[in-house]
Amino acid sequence: MIQFCDVCKKFGEQTVLDHVSLTVFDGQVLFIVGKSGAGKSVLVKHLIGLLQPDTGQIFFDGDEITHWKEKDFYPLRLKCAMVFQHSTLFDSMSLIENVALPLRKHRHLSHQESLKQALEKLALLGMESYADQLPAMIGDGMRKRVAIARALMLEPNYVIFDEPTTGLDPLSAEQVDQLIRRLSDELKVTSLVVSHDLRSIFTVSDRIVMLYEGKIHFDGTPEQFAACEDPVIYQFVRALPDGPMV
Ligand SMILES: Nc1ncnc2c1ncn2[C@@H]1O[C@H](COP(=O)(O)OP(=O)(O)O)[C@@H](O)[C@H]1O
Ligand SMILES: [Mg+2]
């Protein structure tokens, strides 16, 4: 379980998180929405130690991580993977070698066994037939799917997806959406998904949290979100089909 308790974060004079409290329950697919610059990425970066709060507390699986040092986060990052908006692959390595990399780094497996497991992860994303290609040979949507396969390699309990479908072709976007749903339903993975993608929000999420002016403006189910007459939410839902709000 993840808990943010009364977390505040400022950059200079700009308050980005203003007394944010949020509990994320295990196995949930929680979408974090809000317009560009609302603090979505800032919020999730606190979980893996890329940012630390000015005040408030953060708990991860019962440990208070608020003031952890960089090296304290190493083991946490093995069970909480983050897929960044612009994840990069190593250009000189085949897709399967890219995916196998975390195993080679953190587990003592034979080369053969690590490739076998990497192929299984590629198959989850519908990418197994491209295993031996180089990143430059495939499109952005496929590269993103490979980056997600790599993030899943150490079988994390938590996965943070920062805008996983932004800019993807429809097939890749749907594959990513289905995967997020299956990770929760079949493997009980807890996912935090930062997204602008209306279709993903309504087909994949169990719960939606909206950040607005540094605060949690909405916290509820997709049904409640769709039916909400609050003007900020109404405008957000209406504006999304035209692309990300700027
Ligand atoms: N490391 C940083 N230093 C200074 N300002 C930052 C930093 N990270 C984010 N910000 C600012 O915090 C605000 C929220 O950013 P972010 O969480 O990335 O927004 P989004 O909701 O689009 O993900 C933005 O105004 C951004 O410029
Ligand atoms: Mg962001």
Short mmCIF file of N, CA and C and ligand atoms in Angstrom, two decimals, residues 37 39-42 85 162-163 194 196, ligand 2:
data_model
loop_
_atom_site.label_atom_id
_atom_site.label_comp_id
_atom_site.label_asym_id
_atom_site.label_seq_id
_atom_site.Cartn_x
_atom_site.Cartn_y
_atom_site.Cartn_z
N GLY A 37 1.09 20.28 -16.37
CA GLY A 37 1.66 21.13 -15.33
C GLY A 37 0.94 21.03 -14.00
N GLY A 39 1.06 18.70 -11.82
CA GLY A 39 1.86 18.08 -10.76
C GLY A 39 1.76 16.56 -10.74
N LYS A 40 1.25 15.99 -11.81
CA LYS A 40 1.07 14.53 -11.85
C LYS A 40 2.41 13.80 -11.80
N SER A 41 3.33 14.22 -12.67
CA SER A 41 4.64 13.56 -12.68
C SER A 41 5.39 13.83 -11.37
N VAL A 42 5.26 15.04 -10.87
CA VAL A 42 5.92 15.39 -9.59
C VAL A 42 5.42 14.45 -8.50
N GLN A 85 7.73 8.71 -19.55
CA GLN A 85 7.08 9.15 -20.78
C GLN A 85 8.00 8.92 -21.99
N ASP A 162 3.93 6.76 -16.68
CA ASP A 162 3.75 8.20 -16.91
C ASP A 162 3.41 8.42 -18.39
N GLU A 163 2.16 8.70 -18.63
CA GLU A 163 1.63 8.92 -19.99
C GLU A 163 2.01 7.78 -20.94
N VAL A 194 -0.40 7.91 -15.01
CA VAL A 194 -0.61 9.32 -15.34
C VAL A 194 -1.05 9.36 -16.79
N HIS A 196 -3.57 11.33 -20.10
CA HIS A 196 -4.49 12.29 -20.71
C HIS A 196 -5.50 11.57 -21.58
MG MG B 2 3.98 14.81 -16.56
#
